[in-house]
Structures are given as structure tokens and as C-alpha cells.
Coordinates of C-alpha atoms and ligand atoms in Angstrom, one line a residue:
M509 CA 11.8 251.4 147.9
K510 CA 10.0 248.1 146.8
I511 CA 10.8 244.5 147.2
T512 CA 11.2 243.0 143.7
N513 CA 12.4 239.5 144.4
G514 CA 13.3 236.9 147.0
Y515 CA 14.8 233.5 147.0
V516 CA 16.1 230.8 149.3
N517 CA 19.7 229.6 149.2
I518 CA 20.3 226.1 150.5
T519 CA 23.9 225.2 151.1
S520 CA 25.8 222.6 153.2
P521 CA 29.5 223.6 153.8
G522 CA 29.8 220.9 156.5
R523 CA 26.2 221.4 157.7
N524 CA 23.0 222.7 156.2
F525 CA 22.0 226.4 156.1
I526 CA 18.9 228.1 154.8
T527 CA 19.5 231.7 153.7
L528 CA 16.8 234.1 152.4
K529 CA 17.9 236.8 150.0
I530 CA 15.5 239.7 149.5
E531 CA 16.1 242.1 146.6
T532 CA 14.8 245.6 146.0
D533 CA 14.2 248.0 143.1
E534 CA 17.1 250.1 144.4
G535 CA 19.7 247.3 144.0
I536 CA 20.0 246.9 147.7
Y537 CA 19.5 243.3 149.0
G538 CA 19.2 241.8 152.5
L539 CA 20.0 238.4 154.0
G540 CA 18.2 236.4 156.6
D541 CA 19.0 233.1 158.3
G542 CA 16.1 230.6 158.4
T543 CA 18.1 227.5 159.4
L544 CA 16.2 225.0 161.6
N545 CA 18.4 222.1 162.4
G546 CA 17.2 218.8 161.0
R547 CA 14.0 220.4 159.5
E548 CA 15.7 222.9 157.0
L549 CA 13.7 222.1 153.9
A550 CA 10.4 222.8 155.7
V551 CA 11.5 226.4 156.3
A552 CA 12.7 226.7 152.7
S553 CA 9.3 225.6 151.4
Y554 CA 7.4 227.8 153.8
L555 CA 9.4 230.8 152.5
T556 CA 9.4 229.9 148.8
D557 CA 5.8 228.6 148.5
H558 CA 4.0 230.7 151.0
V559 CA 5.9 233.9 152.1
I560 CA 8.0 235.3 149.3
P561 CA 5.0 235.7 146.9
C562 CA 3.4 238.0 149.5
L563 CA 6.4 240.2 149.9
I564 CA 6.8 241.4 146.3
G565 CA 5.9 245.0 145.9
R566 CA 6.0 245.8 149.6
D567 CA 8.1 248.6 151.2
P568 CA 11.0 246.8 153.0
F569 CA 11.2 249.6 155.6
Q570 CA 7.8 248.5 157.0
T571 CA 9.3 245.9 159.3
E572 CA 6.6 246.1 161.9
D573 CA 3.7 245.9 159.4
I574 CA 5.3 243.0 157.4
W575 CA 6.1 241.1 160.6
Q576 CA 2.4 241.4 161.7
Y577 CA 1.3 240.5 158.2
L578 CA 3.3 237.3 158.4
Y579 CA 2.5 236.5 162.0
R580 CA -1.2 237.3 162.2
G581 CA -2.0 237.1 158.5
P582 CA -1.9 233.3 157.9
Y583 CA -4.2 232.7 160.9
W584 CA -1.9 229.8 162.0
R585 CA 0.6 231.2 164.5
R586 CA 3.9 230.3 166.0
G587 CA 5.9 227.0 165.8
P588 CA 9.6 226.7 164.8
V589 CA 9.0 226.4 161.0
T590 CA 6.8 229.5 160.8
M591 CA 8.8 231.6 163.1
S592 CA 12.2 230.7 161.5
A593 CA 10.7 231.7 158.2
I594 CA 9.4 235.0 159.6
G595 CA 12.8 235.5 161.4
A596 CA 14.6 235.2 158.1
V597 CA 12.4 237.8 156.5
D598 CA 12.7 240.2 159.4
M599 CA 16.5 239.9 159.5
A600 CA 16.8 240.5 155.8
L601 CA 14.6 243.6 156.0
W602 CA 16.7 245.1 158.8
D603 CA 19.8 244.4 156.7
I604 CA 18.2 246.3 153.8
K605 CA 17.2 249.2 156.1
G606 CA 20.7 249.5 157.5
K607 CA 22.3 249.4 154.0
A608 CA 19.8 252.0 152.7
L609 CA 20.5 254.3 155.6
N610 CA 24.2 253.6 155.4
T611 CA 24.5 252.5 159.1
P612 CA 25.0 249.3 161.0
V613 CA 21.8 247.6 162.3
Y614 CA 22.8 248.2 166.0
N615 CA 22.3 252.0 165.4
L616 CA 18.7 251.3 164.4
L617 CA 18.0 249.3 167.6
G618 CA 19.2 252.0 170.0
G619 CA 22.9 252.4 169.2
K620 CA 25.9 251.0 171.1
S621 CA 25.1 250.2 174.7
R622 CA 28.5 248.5 175.1
D623 CA 31.9 248.3 173.5
G624 CA 32.1 244.5 173.1
V625 CA 29.8 241.5 173.4
L626 CA 30.9 239.0 176.1
V627 CA 30.8 235.5 174.5
Y628 CA 31.0 232.0 175.9
C629 CA 32.6 229.1 174.0
H630 CA 32.2 225.3 174.5
A631 CA 34.8 223.1 176.2
F632 CA 34.3 219.4 176.5
G633 CA 36.1 216.1 177.0
K634 CA 35.3 212.4 177.0
D635 CA 36.1 212.5 180.8
I636 CA 36.9 215.2 183.4
D637 CA 40.6 215.3 182.7
A638 CA 40.0 215.8 178.9
A639 CA 37.5 218.5 179.7
L640 CA 40.0 220.4 181.8
E641 CA 42.5 220.3 178.9
D642 CA 39.9 221.8 176.6
V643 CA 39.1 224.5 179.2
A644 CA 42.8 225.4 179.3
H645 CA 42.9 225.5 175.5
H646 CA 39.9 227.9 175.3
K647 CA 41.2 230.1 178.1
N648 CA 44.4 230.5 176.1
L649 CA 42.4 231.6 173.1
G650 CA 41.2 234.5 175.3
Y651 CA 37.7 233.4 176.3
R652 CA 36.5 234.7 179.6
A653 CA 33.4 232.5 179.8
I654 CA 33.4 228.8 179.0
R655 CA 30.6 226.2 178.9
V656 CA 31.9 222.8 180.2
Q657 CA 30.5 219.4 179.4
S658 CA 32.1 216.0 180.0
G659 CA 31.4 212.4 179.1
I660 CA 29.7 210.3 181.8
A661 CA 31.3 207.0 183.0
G662 CA 29.1 204.1 181.8
L663 CA 27.2 206.1 179.1
K664 CA 28.4 205.6 175.5
S665 CA 27.6 209.2 174.5
T666 CA 26.2 212.3 175.9
Y667 CA 25.2 215.8 174.9
G668 CA 27.9 218.3 174.1
V669 CA 30.8 215.8 173.8
A670 CA 32.1 214.9 170.3
K671 CA 32.1 211.2 169.6
G672 CA 35.3 211.2 167.7
P673 CA 38.2 213.7 167.2
G674 CA 37.3 217.3 166.3
R675 CA 34.8 219.8 167.6
Y676 CA 31.3 218.9 168.7
E677 CA 28.5 219.3 166.0
P678 CA 25.0 218.2 167.1
A679 CA 23.5 217.2 163.7
E680 CA 24.8 214.1 162.0
R681 CA 24.3 213.2 158.3
G682 CA 21.9 210.5 157.5
L683 CA 19.0 209.4 159.7
P684 CA 18.9 210.1 163.4
S685 CA 21.4 208.2 165.5
E686 CA 20.5 207.1 169.1
Y687 CA 22.2 208.3 172.2
E688 CA 22.0 206.8 175.6
W689 CA 20.9 208.4 178.9
E690 CA 20.8 207.8 182.6
T691 CA 20.2 210.7 185.0
E692 CA 21.8 209.5 188.2
P693 CA 25.4 209.1 186.9
Y694 CA 25.0 212.5 185.2
L695 CA 23.9 214.1 188.5
R696 CA 26.8 212.6 190.4
S697 CA 29.4 213.6 187.7
V698 CA 28.6 217.3 187.0
P699 CA 29.4 218.6 190.5
K700 CA 32.8 216.7 190.4
L701 CA 33.5 218.2 187.0
F702 CA 33.0 221.8 188.3
A703 CA 34.9 221.2 191.5
R704 CA 37.9 220.2 189.4
V705 CA 37.5 223.1 187.0
R706 CA 37.4 225.7 189.9
E707 CA 40.3 223.9 191.5
A708 CA 42.4 224.1 188.4
F709 CA 41.4 227.6 187.1
G710 CA 40.3 229.6 190.1
E711 CA 37.3 231.9 190.4
D712 CA 38.0 234.3 187.5
L713 CA 36.5 232.3 184.6
Y714 CA 32.7 232.5 184.0
L715 CA 31.5 228.9 183.9
L716 CA 28.3 227.6 182.2
H717 CA 26.7 224.2 181.8
D718 CA 23.9 222.9 179.5
C719 CA 21.6 220.2 180.9
H720 CA 19.8 220.1 177.5
H721 CA 16.3 219.5 178.9
R722 CA 17.1 216.2 180.5
L723 CA 16.1 216.7 184.1
T724 CA 12.9 216.8 186.0
P725 CA 12.5 220.0 188.0
I726 CA 13.4 218.4 191.3
E727 CA 16.5 216.7 189.8
A728 CA 17.5 220.1 188.4
A729 CA 17.0 221.7 191.8
R730 CA 19.4 219.1 193.3
L731 CA 22.0 219.9 190.6
G732 CA 21.7 223.6 191.0
K733 CA 22.1 223.3 194.8
E734 CA 25.2 221.1 194.5
L735 CA 26.8 223.5 192.0
E736 CA 26.3 226.5 194.2
P737 CA 29.9 226.4 195.7
F738 CA 31.3 226.7 192.2
H739 CA 29.4 229.9 191.3
L740 CA 28.2 229.1 187.8
F741 CA 27.2 231.9 185.4
W742 CA 24.2 229.6 184.6
I743 CA 22.8 226.1 184.2
E744 CA 21.0 226.0 180.9
D745 CA 17.7 224.2 179.9
P746 CA 17.6 222.3 183.2
T747 CA 14.1 220.9 182.4
P748 CA 11.8 221.1 179.3
A749 CA 9.9 224.4 179.5
E750 CA 6.6 223.6 177.9
L751 CA 5.4 223.6 181.6
Q752 CA 6.8 227.0 182.5
E753 CA 5.8 226.4 186.1
G754 CA 8.3 223.6 186.4
F755 CA 10.9 226.3 186.9
R756 CA 9.3 227.4 190.1
T757 CA 10.5 224.2 191.8
I758 CA 14.0 224.8 190.7
R759 CA 14.0 228.4 191.7
E760 CA 12.7 227.7 195.2
H761 CA 15.7 225.5 195.9
T762 CA 18.8 227.1 194.4
T763 CA 20.6 230.3 193.8
T764 CA 22.4 228.9 190.7
P765 CA 21.2 231.2 187.9
L766 CA 18.9 229.6 185.3
A767 CA 18.9 230.0 181.5
V768 CA 16.3 228.7 179.0
G769 CA 14.8 229.3 175.7
E770 CA 16.9 228.2 172.7
V771 CA 13.9 226.3 171.4
F772 CA 11.4 229.1 172.1
N773 CA 9.8 230.9 169.2
S774 CA 7.7 233.5 170.9
L775 CA 7.5 235.7 173.9
W776 CA 4.6 233.6 175.0
D777 CA 6.9 230.6 175.6
A778 CA 8.6 232.7 178.2
H779 CA 5.8 234.8 179.6
D780 CA 5.3 233.1 182.9
L781 CA 9.1 232.3 183.3
I782 CA 9.8 236.0 183.0
R783 CA 7.0 237.7 184.9
N784 CA 7.5 235.3 187.8
Q785 CA 11.2 235.8 187.8
W786 CA 11.8 232.0 187.5
I787 CA 14.7 232.5 185.2
D788 CA 17.7 234.8 184.9
Y789 CA 18.6 234.5 181.2
I790 CA 16.4 234.1 178.1
R791 CA 18.1 232.3 175.2
A792 CA 15.7 232.8 172.3
T793 CA 17.4 233.5 169.0
L794 CA 16.8 235.9 166.2
T795 CA 16.2 233.2 163.7
H796 CA 13.9 230.8 165.7
A797 CA 12.0 233.5 167.5
G798 CA 11.0 235.6 164.5
G799 CA 13.7 238.2 164.0
F800 CA 14.6 241.6 165.5
T801 CA 11.1 242.9 165.6
P802 CA 9.8 240.5 168.3
M803 CA 13.1 239.9 170.0
K804 CA 13.4 243.6 170.9
K805 CA 10.0 243.4 172.5
L806 CA 11.0 240.2 174.3
A807 CA 14.2 241.8 175.6
D808 CA 12.3 245.0 176.7
F809 CA 9.7 242.9 178.5
A810 CA 12.4 240.8 180.2
E811 CA 14.3 243.9 181.3
L812 CA 11.3 244.8 183.5
Y813 CA 11.9 241.6 185.5
H814 CA 15.7 241.6 185.8
V815 CA 16.0 238.9 183.1
K816 CA 18.9 239.3 180.7
T817 CA 19.5 237.8 177.3
G818 CA 21.9 235.0 176.4
C819 CA 21.2 234.3 172.8
H820 CA 21.6 230.8 171.4
G821 CA 24.6 230.8 169.0
A822 CA 25.2 227.2 168.0
T823 CA 26.8 226.4 164.7
D824 CA 23.4 225.4 163.3
L825 CA 22.6 229.1 163.2
S826 CA 24.4 230.6 160.2
P827 CA 26.9 233.5 160.2
V828 CA 23.9 235.6 159.1
C829 CA 22.2 234.9 162.5
M830 CA 25.5 235.4 164.3
A831 CA 25.9 238.8 162.8
A832 CA 22.3 239.7 163.6
A833 CA 22.8 238.5 167.2
L834 CA 25.9 240.7 167.7
H835 CA 24.0 243.8 166.5
F836 CA 21.2 243.0 168.9
D837 CA 23.6 242.3 171.8
T838 CA 25.5 245.5 171.2
A839 CA 22.3 247.6 171.3
I840 CA 20.0 246.3 174.0
H841 CA 20.4 247.3 177.6
N842 CA 19.8 244.0 179.3
F843 CA 22.3 241.9 177.4
G844 CA 23.8 239.1 179.4
I845 CA 26.1 237.0 177.3
Q846 CA 26.2 235.5 173.8
E847 CA 27.0 231.9 172.8
H848 CA 29.8 231.5 170.3
M849 CA 30.5 228.2 168.6
P850 CA 32.9 229.1 165.8
H851 CA 31.9 228.0 162.3
T852 CA 34.2 225.9 160.1
D853 CA 36.5 227.6 157.7
E854 CA 34.3 226.3 154.8
T855 CA 31.2 228.0 156.4
D856 CA 33.1 231.2 157.0
A857 CA 34.2 231.3 153.4
V858 CA 30.6 230.9 152.1
F859 CA 29.4 233.7 154.4
P860 CA 32.1 236.5 154.4
H861 CA 31.5 238.7 157.5
Q862 CA 32.7 241.7 159.4
Y863 CA 32.2 240.4 162.9
Y864 CA 35.2 239.2 164.8
F865 CA 36.4 237.8 168.2
K866 CA 39.1 239.5 170.3
D867 CA 40.1 238.9 174.0
G868 CA 36.8 237.2 175.1
Y869 CA 34.5 239.7 173.3
M870 CA 32.9 239.8 169.9
Y871 CA 32.2 242.8 167.7
P872 CA 29.7 243.2 164.9
G873 CA 31.8 245.6 162.8
D874 CA 30.7 248.9 161.4
A875 CA 29.5 248.0 157.9
P876 CA 26.0 249.2 156.9
G877 CA 23.3 246.6 157.6
L878 CA 24.3 243.3 159.2
G879 CA 27.8 243.2 157.7
V880 CA 27.5 239.6 156.3
D881 CA 27.3 238.3 152.8
L882 CA 26.7 235.1 150.9
D883 CA 29.1 233.8 148.2
E884 CA 26.5 232.1 146.1
A885 CA 29.0 230.5 143.7
L886 CA 30.9 228.9 146.5
A887 CA 27.6 227.9 148.3
A888 CA 26.6 226.0 145.1
K889 CA 29.5 223.7 145.6
Y890 CA 28.0 222.4 148.8
P891 CA 24.6 220.8 148.0
Y892 CA 22.1 220.0 150.7
Q893 CA 22.7 216.7 152.5
R894 CA 20.1 215.1 154.8
A895 CA 21.1 215.4 158.4
Y896 CA 19.3 215.0 161.8
L897 CA 19.8 215.7 165.4
P898 CA 20.2 212.5 167.4
V899 CA 17.4 211.0 169.5
N900 CA 17.9 209.8 173.1
R901 CA 16.9 206.7 174.9
K902 CA 17.2 205.7 178.6
I903 CA 19.2 202.6 179.1
D904 CA 15.9 200.6 179.4
G905 CA 15.0 201.8 175.9
T906 CA 12.5 204.5 176.8
L907 CA 12.6 207.5 174.4
T908 CA 13.6 210.6 176.3
D909 CA 14.6 214.2 175.7
W910 CA 17.9 214.5 173.7
Ligands
LIG706 C1 22.9 223.6 172.3 C2 22.7 223.5 170.8 O1 24.2 225.5 171.8 C3 23.5 224.9 172.7 O2 23.3 225.4 173.8 O3 21.9 223.3 173.1 O4 23.9 223.0 170.4 C4 21.6 222.6 170.4 O5 21.8 221.3 170.7 C5 21.5 222.7 168.9 O6 21.3 224.0 168.5 C6 20.4 221.8 168.3 O7 20.2 222.1 167.0
LIG707 MG1 21.7 224.6 174.8

């Protein structure tokens, strides 16, 4: 089999998505997600201008060789744009392989290691009472694991809480808006939030919380310690992880499990975190970390150190990545949990898919390949619209991590 053509689809059914389609001489095609929130067109150009021309004529079954060609070949390595582009190619090639062999991708990765994939959803509210209502709503939908975020008194906006009615969506159309941040009120509020959640819902729910890279290691250590009585499944991105050693401080002070990695694009971003056992869950995604080929290696490496996976699954990853993640989660041994932020009906219609949610778990379906498609005629009705993630400033005006 030979790759004969490839092109990038850009669509915006509510938010922007970059999808790579790779076609072959046997009529089989594969899809890959290359969406990088707020920097979508850079990945589209990387694919169209630099990657696709090098793919024509290659054997799509050679996923390892093609991955190495795209990673080592250009000399310039890593970075979110490069790795999202490589991730899209790798995903599309595994989709082709599955379709050609008439089997779901999870069978190519080791077969089913579990029946269903435990997922967590997002609950939030402008204050603690509203967050509790949203937890109740999601519990009634059947979720067994719920991430909880709430507004902070005195701050106009915070991560994970929608500004208006409707679900939370991080990117906003137009140029970046500015959010406001102050650490101390946040640190005082989160333990109160989880005390109330446990009081209202008991011990059975798995509870998670995202700090979104906003704390220093010692602040995160304090938060982890104060959350210990509420037995969280994890705190996520407690501190930025460029300095992997920062996690040592957090680890030395608390037994609250730690998750990090949604912005990672390589095993090397997590190398010290994993081999020193400073984290419990690695959140790298198939799109941003370069596809199945390196993610399988990352998971296998993590397994040696008792680290499990908890793949990023925000709405800025398309249903193609969601499908890929569910095949991956079904197959690997050290799966921990999968994030699930449901897409809008418009997005689901553009990307018809086999995967589904039932009673707290998700299932990839048994269609050959990834089990997800792209309705290009419908996608064309939603042209690209510029959108950015917000930026964040401390109340004295200093730019800080969003
Ligand atoms: C978040 C994301 O899902 C998460 O855990 O941290 O929503 C993140 O803010 C977005 O993916 C940014 O594009
Ligand atoms: Mg996060």
C-alpha cells in the first residue's frame, strides 16, 4: 500500500479543529487530529507545507520509520507545533492500518486490557453552592469521577468556570482576553470546596481538581496537604513543569496524588518526573505528544515507575483524538483515567464516531481503525475563526500563568 495524497481540513463548529486526512492507493484513508488550541494554523501550515509532501509514496504501515523520519529527519525536534503535526500523521497511519487489517486500533496496541475506560467530567460553579449543584447533575448523568472547580470570591474570573451560562470552553473568539489571579484566596477556597463536596456526596465519587499551573511548588504542597482528608484522585498541574524538580518539593509534603503533562510533547518532558516517582499520572495526549508511536513508549516507561496515564481530553482535542485516546486507554496496562469534556452537537455531527459513554465509562467501539469520520461537506459550513486562550494577570498587573 502507498500513500497517494494528504490534506488538512480546517473547521470551526463552535471551535477550531485541524484534521489531517491521508489517502492511499487502495482507497483506504486515515484521519489524525492536529489541533493546537490558539495556534491551529501553524500546525496546518507545518503539515501542508513541510510534512505532507514527504509522505507521498511511502508505505503507511511503516509507522515507526515514518515517525522517526518526521521526528529526527528535520533536525529541529519537539515543540507543540511540530509534535501535533507528527501526532496527526501517526494517528492517521494507525487508522489506515486498522482499516486495512479490518480491526480496531486497540487490537494493534495489545488488545483489550479492560472492558471500559473510566472517564472524569468537569463540574464547576461561580461559587461553592453552584459547583455542588453541577456535581449533582454530573453524578446523575452516571459519572463516577468528577473534576470540581469553583469561582473565587473577589476574583472576576478563574480557570475552569464559565463566565456566562453554558459549559466552560477555554478558547474565546477574537484576541486574548485577560483573566485575574491571586493565589491566597484560591488556596483558602479550594479545601472548603472539597470539604463541602465530600459532605454532600460521601466518599464514593472520585474527585479531581486542576490547578492549571498557577502555584509555586511550596504553595502546591500546602494545597495538597490541606486536601488530604478529602482523598482526591489527583491534583493536576499544581506547578509549571519546565523545572521537573519542582515536583520533588510537592511530593515530599503530601500524599495527594499528582498529575501533570497536558502541555508535554515528549517523553523527555516527563523523564525526571517519572523516574523519580514525583508524579502519579501522566497527562500527555496523543495529538500533542506525537501520536500512538511515542505514547506507547511513554506509557511503558511510566509503568516501570508505578505511574499511570490520565490523558488530556479537553474539547480543544477533536473527536479524532478522543477516539484515538479511547483505543489507547483500552489497550495499555497502566491506564489510570481519561478526561471527558463532551463536544457540542455541532462538533459531533462534523465528526461522526463509534465511541460512546455509558455509566461512567467510555468505549471506543469495534469499527476497524479509529471508528471516527469527518463529514467534509458539513465541516465546510464552519470556516476557521480566530480564537485564543486567555492570558492571566495578578491583580497588580503582573502577567502570570493562565
Ligand atoms: C484543561 C484544558 O482539560 C484540562 O485539564 O487544563 O481545558 C486546557 O485549559 C485547554 O486544553 C487549553 O487549551
Ligand atoms: Mg488541565
